[in-house]
Amino acid sequence: MTAPHTPRKLFGRLSLPERNFVAEALRTETVGGVLLLIAAITALVWANTPLRDSYQSVSDFHIGPAALGLDLSIRHWAADGLLAIFFFVAGIELKRELVAGDLRDPKAAVLPVVAALCGMAVPALVYVVTNLAGGGSLSGWAVPTATDIAFALAVLAVIGTSLPSALRAFLLTLAVVDDLFAILIIAVFFTSELNFAALGGAVVGLVVFWLLLRKEVRGWYVYVPLALVVWGLMYNSGVHATIAGVAMGLMLRCSRREDEKHSPGEHIEHLVRPISAGLAVPLFALFSAGVPVSGGALAEVFTRPETLGVVLGLVLGKAVGIFGGTWLTARFTRASLSDDLAWPDVFAVATLAGIGFTVSLLIGELAFADDPALTAEVKASVLVGSLIAAVLAGILLKVRNNRYRTLWDDENRDDDLDGIPDVYEQDNPEYHLRMAAIHDRKAEEHRRLAKVTAGAGDGSDSPA
């Protein structure tokens, strides 16, 4: 007789190693998100004050070797160069998820993959319907499909929500899958003319990169120059240069051997992530988020079909798509929601995913490259949509914040002070022995204190 099937819990407690990894990754992303927020505000202030001319001058200043086809503006360097670092880290994250994270197990991978796909398809559909009804351009269908994990976590840091680690991990994994599909969209839909010689050179460079990794050749002085060559060839090939970063990130080994504390991929991610979150992405935001935000410009966001489609896609499409994808997963895989959470919690996180800052700005630039005025308006709509999604998610999360704080306290309680949360040791006999010893010691201290208090009360310790 077979054992009855136990329904799988969605957003159940993470394993201890996964929890520690997520905590470290989110800590860096949260700091990066705050820097990203500061950079975006700086760009908006800079571009909407009497200093706006200097903003344009700096953004449009060209630098780089023209002979190599790399005489680019500062804004261009930020979008194609610095974001390659961001996508390099995204590639490592994806590789790690595939070999050691949630995406390793097909059953566990169903949830974030379906949620991410629905969370991209529904916003694109909302944009298309809005523009078909309003007679707008369909070129920007991909703009509202992206989620900015750093900005989303910055919002969580600002509102102080003690979101359970399982929901945070879901948000992180969702964003990784989201980034993968965003990369595919950029590669497939925003590559116009190909230079096959440069593309062939980039492929050869990637093969050399892979062979060096296979031979376990060490030394940054080998890989960094090679990465720069691959990036330059990829840029000149007509394929967006950030694809080079993703490809190299995916080549790194992210599985640990018996004698390793960290895999090479994890080690390099630990080194590069602060550069990505603390420098590359904030600088991209600084030179991309500077758009006019006058009252008239903001009003036009809600009247022009292209910009309205972006706002509705981010605010409504993301929330409905991700929530719907999660519900469908629960409905058709016989999985059930964790007992500690409710469906409004999932909807709040889905709403938070409507913050589509970094990649949405990049796709907006690519989609309307021939119309600078519309590009600026679409960027403004990304900012407005992300802001609305952040405010709505903040309200929804605040409603349940007391419940989250209780879950967070239970998940992080360490009464025996051994550095491991007690919830992960409750099946360990040694844990119960330690807790019994702690209980006995506290009881003895309480009895001793009671005797001292009683002695002081009856005057037995008073001098004759």
mmCIF file with all atom_site columns, N, CA, C and O in Angstrom, residues 52-91:
data_model
loop_
_atom_site.group_PDB
_atom_site.id
_atom_site.type_symbol
_atom_site.label_atom_id
_atom_site.label_alt_id
_atom_site.label_comp_id
_atom_site.label_asym_id
_atom_site.label_entity_id
_atom_site.label_seq_id
_atom_site.pdbx_PDB_ins_code
_atom_site.Cartn_x
_atom_site.Cartn_y
_atom_site.Cartn_z
_atom_site.occupancy
_atom_site.B_iso_or_equiv
_atom_site.pdbx_formal_charge
_atom_site.auth_seq_id
_atom_site.auth_comp_id
_atom_site.auth_asym_id
_atom_site.auth_atom_id
_atom_site.pdbx_PDB_model_num
ATOM 1   N N  . ARG A 1 52 ? 19.803 71.610 -15.751 1.00 0.00 ? 52 ARG A N  1
ATOM 2   C CA . ARG A 1 52 ? 19.431 70.566 -16.716 1.00 0.00 ? 52 ARG A CA 1
ATOM 3   C C  . ARG A 1 52 ? 20.357 70.529 -17.931 1.00 0.00 ? 52 ARG A C  1
ATOM 4   O O  . ARG A 1 52 ? 20.611 69.455 -18.483 1.00 0.00 ? 52 ARG A O  1
ATOM 5   N N  . ASP A 1 53 ? 20.872 71.698 -18.338 1.00 0.00 ? 53 ASP A N  1
ATOM 6   C CA . ASP A 1 53 ? 21.769 71.709 -19.501 1.00 0.00 ? 53 ASP A CA 1
ATOM 7   C C  . ASP A 1 53 ? 23.054 70.944 -19.218 1.00 0.00 ? 53 ASP A C  1
ATOM 8   O O  . ASP A 1 53 ? 23.586 70.258 -20.098 1.00 0.00 ? 53 ASP A O  1
ATOM 9   N N  . SER A 1 54 ? 23.547 71.069 -17.993 1.00 0.00 ? 54 SER A N  1
ATOM 10  C CA . SER A 1 54 ? 24.774 70.339 -17.646 1.00 0.00 ? 54 SER A CA 1
ATOM 11  C C  . SER A 1 54 ? 24.511 68.837 -17.606 1.00 0.00 ? 54 SER A C  1
ATOM 12  O O  . SER A 1 54 ? 25.385 68.028 -17.946 1.00 0.00 ? 54 SER A O  1
ATOM 13  N N  . TYR A 1 55 ? 23.292 68.444 -17.215 1.00 0.00 ? 55 TYR A N  1
ATOM 14  C CA . TYR A 1 55 ? 22.938 67.018 -17.208 1.00 0.00 ? 55 TYR A CA 1
ATOM 15  C C  . TYR A 1 55 ? 23.000 66.461 -18.621 1.00 0.00 ? 55 TYR A C  1
ATOM 16  O O  . TYR A 1 55 ? 23.577 65.386 -18.856 1.00 0.00 ? 55 TYR A O  1
ATOM 17  N N  . GLN A 1 56 ? 22.419 67.185 -19.565 1.00 0.00 ? 56 GLN A N  1
ATOM 18  C CA . GLN A 1 56 ? 22.453 66.737 -20.952 1.00 0.00 ? 56 GLN A CA 1
ATOM 19  C C  . GLN A 1 56 ? 23.872 66.725 -21.501 1.00 0.00 ? 56 GLN A C  1
ATOM 20  O O  . GLN A 1 56 ? 24.256 65.807 -22.235 1.00 0.00 ? 56 GLN A O  1
ATOM 21  N N  . SER A 1 57 ? 24.654 67.732 -21.125 1.00 0.00 ? 57 SER A N  1
ATOM 22  C CA . SER A 1 57 ? 26.033 67.807 -21.622 1.00 0.00 ? 57 SER A CA 1
ATOM 23  C C  . SER A 1 57 ? 26.861 66.619 -21.141 1.00 0.00 ? 57 SER A C  1
ATOM 24  O O  . SER A 1 57 ? 27.611 66.009 -21.913 1.00 0.00 ? 57 SER A O  1
ATOM 25  N N  . VAL A 1 58 ? 26.714 66.299 -19.857 1.00 0.00 ? 58 VAL A N  1
ATOM 26  C CA . VAL A 1 58 ? 27.477 65.169 -19.313 1.00 0.00 ? 58 VAL A CA 1
ATOM 27  C C  . VAL A 1 58 ? 26.981 63.858 -19.916 1.00 0.00 ? 58 VAL A C  1
ATOM 28  O O  . VAL A 1 58 ? 27.776 62.996 -20.316 1.00 0.00 ? 58 VAL A O  1
ATOM 29  N N  . SER A 1 59 ? 25.670 63.693 -20.008 1.00 0.00 ? 59 SER A N  1
ATOM 30  C CA . SER A 1 59 ? 25.103 62.445 -20.536 1.00 0.00 ? 59 SER A CA 1
ATOM 31  C C  . SER A 1 59 ? 25.505 62.205 -21.985 1.00 0.00 ? 59 SER A C  1
ATOM 32  O O  . SER A 1 59 ? 25.733 61.061 -22.390 1.00 0.00 ? 59 SER A O  1
ATOM 33  N N  . ASP A 1 60 ? 25.575 63.296 -22.766 1.00 0.00 ? 60 ASP A N  1
ATOM 34  C CA . ASP A 1 60 ? 25.864 63.167 -24.199 1.00 0.00 ? 60 ASP A CA 1
ATOM 35  C C  . ASP A 1 60 ? 27.349 63.258 -24.523 1.00 0.00 ? 60 ASP A C  1
ATOM 36  O O  . ASP A 1 60 ? 27.725 63.184 -25.703 1.00 0.00 ? 60 ASP A O  1
ATOM 37  N N  . PHE A 1 61 ? 28.192 63.442 -23.514 1.00 0.00 ? 61 PHE A N  1
ATOM 38  C CA . PHE A 1 61 ? 29.635 63.553 -23.757 1.00 0.00 ? 61 PHE A CA 1
ATOM 39  C C  . PHE A 1 61 ? 30.177 62.227 -24.260 1.00 0.00 ? 61 PHE A C  1
ATOM 40  O O  . PHE A 1 61 ? 29.954 61.179 -23.664 1.00 0.00 ? 61 PHE A O  1
ATOM 41  N N  . HIS A 1 62 ? 30.894 62.251 -25.385 1.00 0.00 ? 62 HIS A N  1
ATOM 42  C CA . HIS A 1 62 ? 31.408 61.026 -26.007 1.00 0.00 ? 62 HIS A CA 1
ATOM 43  C C  . HIS A 1 62 ? 32.842 60.741 -25.582 1.00 0.00 ? 62 HIS A C  1
ATOM 44  O O  . HIS A 1 62 ? 33.670 61.658 -25.470 1.00 0.00 ? 62 HIS A O  1
ATOM 45  N N  . ILE A 1 63 ? 33.118 59.485 -25.375 1.00 0.00 ? 63 ILE A N  1
ATOM 46  C CA . ILE A 1 63 ? 34.459 59.056 -25.003 1.00 0.00 ? 63 ILE A CA 1
ATOM 47  C C  . ILE A 1 63 ? 34.636 57.615 -25.475 1.00 0.00 ? 63 ILE A C  1
ATOM 48  O O  . ILE A 1 63 ? 33.668 56.852 -25.530 1.00 0.00 ? 63 ILE A O  1
ATOM 49  N N  . GLY A 1 64 ? 35.851 57.245 -25.838 1.00 0.00 ? 64 GLY A N  1
ATOM 50  C CA . GLY A 1 64 ? 36.123 55.879 -26.272 1.00 0.00 ? 64 GLY A CA 1
ATOM 51  C C  . GLY A 1 64 ? 36.810 55.849 -27.622 1.00 0.00 ? 64 GLY A C  1
ATOM 52  O O  . GLY A 1 64 ? 36.749 56.814 -28.396 1.00 0.00 ? 64 GLY A O  1
ATOM 53  N N  . PRO A 1 65 ? 37.477 54.733 -27.951 1.00 0.00 ? 65 PRO A N  1
ATOM 54  C CA . PRO A 1 65 ? 38.213 54.604 -29.212 1.00 0.00 ? 65 PRO A CA 1
ATOM 55  C C  . PRO A 1 65 ? 37.270 54.446 -30.408 1.00 0.00 ? 65 PRO A C  1
ATOM 56  O O  . PRO A 1 65 ? 36.615 53.408 -30.562 1.00 0.00 ? 65 PRO A O  1
ATOM 57  N N  . ALA A 1 66 ? 37.227 55.475 -31.250 1.00 0.00 ? 66 ALA A N  1
ATOM 58  C CA . ALA A 1 66 ? 36.342 55.427 -32.422 1.00 0.00 ? 66 ALA A CA 1
ATOM 59  C C  . ALA A 1 66 ? 36.775 54.343 -33.405 1.00 0.00 ? 66 ALA A C  1
ATOM 60  O O  . ALA A 1 66 ? 35.937 53.749 -34.097 1.00 0.00 ? 66 ALA A O  1
ATOM 61  N N  . ALA A 1 67 ? 38.081 54.067 -33.465 1.00 0.00 ? 67 ALA A N  1
ATOM 62  C CA . ALA A 1 67 ? 38.582 53.059 -34.406 1.00 0.00 ? 67 ALA A CA 1
ATOM 63  C C  . ALA A 1 67 ? 38.027 51.668 -34.099 1.00 0.00 ? 67 ALA A C  1
ATOM 64  O O  . ALA A 1 67 ? 37.926 50.822 -34.986 1.00 0.00 ? 67 ALA A O  1
ATOM 65  N N  . LEU A 1 68 ? 37.654 51.449 -32.841 1.00 0.00 ? 68 LEU A N  1
ATOM 66  C CA . LEU A 1 68 ? 37.096 50.157 -32.437 1.00 0.00 ? 68 LEU A CA 1
ATOM 67  C C  . LEU A 1 68 ? 35.568 50.190 -32.408 1.00 0.00 ? 68 LEU A C  1
ATOM 68  O O  . LEU A 1 68 ? 34.930 49.240 -31.933 1.00 0.00 ? 68 LEU A O  1
ATOM 69  N N  . GLY A 1 69 ? 34.999 51.276 -32.900 1.00 0.00 ? 69 GLY A N  1
ATOM 70  C CA . GLY A 1 69 ? 33.542 51.406 -32.890 1.00 0.00 ? 69 GLY A CA 1
ATOM 71  C C  . GLY A 1 69 ? 32.973 51.645 -31.511 1.00 0.00 ? 69 GLY A C  1
ATOM 72  O O  . GLY A 1 69 ? 31.802 51.352 -31.250 1.00 0.00 ? 69 GLY A O  1
ATOM 73  N N  . LEU A 1 70 ? 33.781 52.209 -30.598 1.00 0.00 ? 70 LEU A N  1
ATOM 74  C CA . LEU A 1 70 ? 33.363 52.390 -29.210 1.00 0.00 ? 70 LEU A CA 1
ATOM 75  C C  . LEU A 1 70 ? 33.434 53.846 -28.774 1.00 0.00 ? 70 LEU A C  1
ATOM 76  O O  . LEU A 1 70 ? 33.712 54.145 -27.604 1.00 0.00 ? 70 LEU A O  1
ATOM 77  N N  . ASP A 1 71 ? 33.191 54.767 -29.696 1.00 0.00 ? 71 ASP A N  1
ATOM 78  C CA . ASP A 1 71 ? 33.104 56.187 -29.351 1.00 0.00 ? 71 ASP A CA 1
ATOM 79  C C  . ASP A 1 71 ? 31.667 56.453 -28.893 1.00 0.00 ? 71 ASP A C  1
ATOM 80  O O  . ASP A 1 71 ? 30.805 56.861 -29.669 1.00 0.00 ? 71 ASP A O  1
ATOM 81  N N  . LEU A 1 72 ? 31.409 56.234 -27.606 1.00 0.00 ? 72 LEU A N  1
ATOM 82  C CA . LEU A 1 72 ? 30.052 56.238 -27.081 1.00 0.00 ? 72 LEU A CA 1
ATOM 83  C C  . LEU A 1 72 ? 29.850 57.386 -26.109 1.00 0.00 ? 72 LEU A C  1
ATOM 84  O O  . LEU A 1 72 ? 30.798 57.894 -25.494 1.00 0.00 ? 72 LEU A O  1
ATOM 85  N N  . SER A 1 73 ? 28.583 57.773 -25.943 1.00 0.00 ? 73 SER A N  1
ATOM 86  C CA . SER A 1 73 ? 28.245 58.782 -24.944 1.00 0.00 ? 73 SER A CA 1
ATOM 87  C C  . SER A 1 73 ? 28.288 58.146 -23.555 1.00 0.00 ? 73 SER A C  1
ATOM 88  O O  . SER A 1 73 ? 28.248 56.915 -23.402 1.00 0.00 ? 73 SER A O  1
ATOM 89  N N  . ILE A 1 74 ? 28.355 59.013 -22.531 1.00 0.00 ? 74 ILE A N  1
ATOM 90  C CA . ILE A 1 74 ? 28.364 58.515 -21.159 1.00 0.00 ? 74 ILE A CA 1
ATOM 91  C C  . ILE A 1 74 ? 27.092 57.703 -20.881 1.00 0.00 ? 74 ILE A C  1
ATOM 92  O O  . ILE A 1 74 ? 27.135 56.646 -20.246 1.00 0.00 ? 74 ILE A O  1
ATOM 93  N N  . ARG A 1 75 ? 25.953 58.191 -21.376 1.00 0.00 ? 75 ARG A N  1
ATOM 94  C CA . ARG A 1 75 ? 24.692 57.465 -21.193 1.00 0.00 ? 75 ARG A CA 1
ATOM 95  C C  . ARG A 1 75 ? 24.761 56.085 -21.852 1.00 0.00 ? 75 ARG A C  1
ATOM 96  O O  . ARG A 1 75 ? 24.304 55.090 -21.301 1.00 0.00 ? 75 ARG A O  1
ATOM 97  N N  . HIS A 1 76 ? 25.388 56.042 -23.033 1.00 0.00 ? 76 HIS A N  1
ATOM 98  C CA . HIS A 1 76 ? 25.519 54.786 -23.776 1.00 0.00 ? 76 HIS A CA 1
ATOM 99  C C  . HIS A 1 76 ? 26.444 53.822 -23.043 1.00 0.00 ? 76 HIS A C  1
ATOM 100 O O  . HIS A 1 76 ? 26.180 52.614 -22.964 1.00 0.00 ? 76 HIS A O  1
ATOM 101 N N  . TRP A 1 77 ? 27.541 54.337 -22.513 1.00 0.00 ? 77 TRP A N  1
ATOM 102 C CA . TRP A 1 77 ? 28.467 53.497 -21.746 1.00 0.00 ? 77 TRP A CA 1
ATOM 103 C C  . TRP A 1 77 ? 27.759 52.892 -20.534 1.00 0.00 ? 77 TRP A C  1
ATOM 104 O O  . TRP A 1 77 ? 27.977 51.727 -20.182 1.00 0.00 ? 77 TRP A O  1
ATOM 105 N N  . ALA A 1 78 ? 26.908 53.704 -19.886 1.00 0.00 ? 78 ALA A N  1
ATOM 106 C CA . ALA A 1 78 ? 26.196 53.220 -18.708 1.00 0.00 ? 78 ALA A CA 1
ATOM 107 C C  . ALA A 1 78 ? 25.231 52.100 -19.077 1.00 0.00 ? 78 ALA A C  1
ATOM 108 O O  . ALA A 1 78 ? 25.123 51.090 -18.369 1.00 0.00 ? 78 ALA A O  1
ATOM 109 N N  . ALA A 1 79 ? 24.520 52.269 -20.210 1.00 0.00 ? 79 ALA A N  1
ATOM 110 C CA . ALA A 1 79 ? 23.507 51.291 -20.615 1.00 0.00 ? 79 ALA A CA 1
ATOM 111 C C  . ALA A 1 79 ? 24.131 50.016 -21.172 1.00 0.00 ? 79 ALA A C  1
ATOM 112 O O  . ALA A 1 79 ? 23.664 48.910 -20.882 1.00 0.00 ? 79 ALA A O  1
ATOM 113 N N  . ASP A 1 80 ? 25.185 50.144 -21.964 1.00 0.00 ? 80 ASP A N  1
ATOM 114 C CA . ASP A 1 80 ? 25.761 48.978 -22.629 1.00 0.00 ? 80 ASP A CA 1
ATOM 115 C C  . ASP A 1 80 ? 26.957 48.392 -21.884 1.00 0.00 ? 80 ASP A C  1
ATOM 116 O O  . ASP A 1 80 ? 27.203 47.188 -21.970 1.00 0.00 ? 80 ASP A O  1
ATOM 117 N N  . GLY A 1 81 ? 27.683 49.260 -21.184 1.00 0.00 ? 81 GLY A N  1
ATOM 118 C CA . GLY A 1 81 ? 28.876 48.797 -20.491 1.00 0.00 ? 81 GLY A CA 1
ATOM 119 C C  . GLY A 1 81 ? 28.611 48.381 -19.058 1.00 0.00 ? 81 GLY A C  1
ATOM 120 O O  . GLY A 1 81 ? 28.813 47.230 -18.673 1.00 0.00 ? 81 GLY A O  1
ATOM 121 N N  . LEU A 1 82 ? 28.123 49.332 -18.254 1.00 0.00 ? 82 LEU A N  1
ATOM 122 C CA . LEU A 1 82 ? 27.928 49.044 -16.837 1.00 0.00 ? 82 LEU A CA 1
ATOM 123 C C  . LEU A 1 82 ? 26.844 47.992 -16.616 1.00 0.00 ? 82 LEU A C  1
ATOM 124 O O  . LEU A 1 82 ? 26.954 47.152 -15.717 1.00 0.00 ? 82 LEU A O  1
ATOM 125 N N  . LEU A 1 83 ? 25.788 48.024 -17.434 1.00 0.00 ? 83 LEU A N  1
ATOM 126 C CA . LEU A 1 83 ? 24.737 47.025 -17.254 1.00 0.00 ? 83 LEU A CA 1
ATOM 127 C C  . LEU A 1 83 ? 25.195 45.624 -17.639 1.00 0.00 ? 83 LEU A C  1
ATOM 128 O O  . LEU A 1 83 ? 24.562 44.642 -17.253 1.00 0.00 ? 83 LEU A O  1
ATOM 129 N N  . ALA A 1 84 ? 26.297 45.520 -18.399 1.00 0.00 ? 84 ALA A N  1
ATOM 130 C CA . ALA A 1 84 ? 26.853 44.193 -18.675 1.00 0.00 ? 84 ALA A CA 1
ATOM 131 C C  . ALA A 1 84 ? 27.319 43.541 -17.372 1.00 0.00 ? 84 ALA A C  1
ATOM 132 O O  . ALA A 1 84 ? 27.233 42.318 -17.209 1.00 0.00 ? 84 ALA A O  1
ATOM 133 N N  . ILE A 1 85 ? 27.798 44.357 -16.428 1.00 0.00 ? 85 ILE A N  1
ATOM 134 C CA . ILE A 1 85 ? 28.195 43.831 -15.111 1.00 0.00 ? 85 ILE A CA 1
ATOM 135 C C  . ILE A 1 85 ? 26.959 43.328 -14.370 1.00 0.00 ? 85 ILE A C  1
ATOM 136 O O  . ILE A 1 85 ? 26.963 42.265 -13.750 1.00 0.00 ? 85 ILE A O  1
ATOM 137 N N  . PHE A 1 86 ? 25.887 44.124 -14.428 1.00 0.00 ? 86 PHE A N  1
ATOM 138 C CA . PHE A 1 86 ? 24.624 43.731 -13.797 1.00 0.00 ? 86 PHE A CA 1
ATOM 139 C C  . PHE A 1 86 ? 24.131 42.402 -14.368 1.00 0.00 ? 86 PHE A C  1
ATOM 140 O O  . PHE A 1 86 ? 23.730 41.500 -13.617 1.00 0.00 ? 86 PHE A O  1
ATOM 141 N N  . PHE A 1 87 ? 24.165 42.248 -15.681 1.00 0.00 ? 87 PHE A N  1
ATOM 142 C CA . PHE A 1 87 ? 23.685 41.019 -16.293 1.00 0.00 ? 87 PHE A CA 1
ATOM 143 C C  . PHE A 1 87 ? 24.668 39.859 -16.097 1.00 0.00 ? 87 PHE A C  1
ATOM 144 O O  . PHE A 1 87 ? 24.275 38.690 -16.136 1.00 0.00 ? 87 PHE A O  1
ATOM 145 N N  . PHE A 1 88 ? 25.943 40.157 -15.891 1.00 0.00 ? 88 PHE A N  1
ATOM 146 C CA . PHE A 1 88 ? 26.920 39.123 -15.544 1.00 0.00 ? 88 PHE A CA 1
ATOM 147 C C  . PHE A 1 88 ? 26.536 38.489 -14.203 1.00 0.00 ? 88 PHE A C  1
ATOM 148 O O  . PHE A 1 88 ? 26.504 37.259 -14.066 1.00 0.00 ? 88 PHE A O  1
ATOM 149 N N  . VAL A 1 89 ? 26.205 39.338 -13.230 1.00 0.00 ? 89 VAL A N  1
ATOM 150 C CA . VAL A 1 89 ? 25.759 38.833 -11.929 1.00 0.00 ? 89 VAL A CA 1
ATOM 151 C C  . VAL A 1 89 ? 24.441 38.076 -12.080 1.00 0.00 ? 89 VAL A C  1
ATOM 152 O O  . VAL A 1 89 ? 24.231 37.025 -11.451 1.00 0.00 ? 89 VAL A O  1
ATOM 153 N N  . ALA A 1 90 ? 23.542 38.584 -12.932 1.00 0.00 ? 90 ALA A N  1
ATOM 154 C CA . ALA A 1 90 ? 22.267 37.889 -13.178 1.00 0.00 ? 90 ALA A CA 1
ATOM 155 C C  . ALA A 1 90 ? 22.524 36.503 -13.769 1.00 0.00 ? 90 ALA A C  1
ATOM 156 O O  . ALA A 1 90 ? 21.829 35.538 -13.424 1.00 0.00 ? 90 ALA A O  1
ATOM 157 N N  . GLY A 1 91 ? 23.521 36.395 -14.651 1.00 0.00 ? 91 GLY A N  1
ATOM 158 C CA . GLY A 1 91 ? 23.863 35.102 -15.232 1.00 0.00 ? 91 GLY A CA 1
ATOM 159 C C  . GLY A 1 91 ? 24.354 34.119 -14.177 1.00 0.00 ? 91 GLY A C  1
ATOM 160 O O  . GLY A 1 91 ? 23.989 32.941 -14.189 1.00 0.00 ? 91 GLY A O  1
#
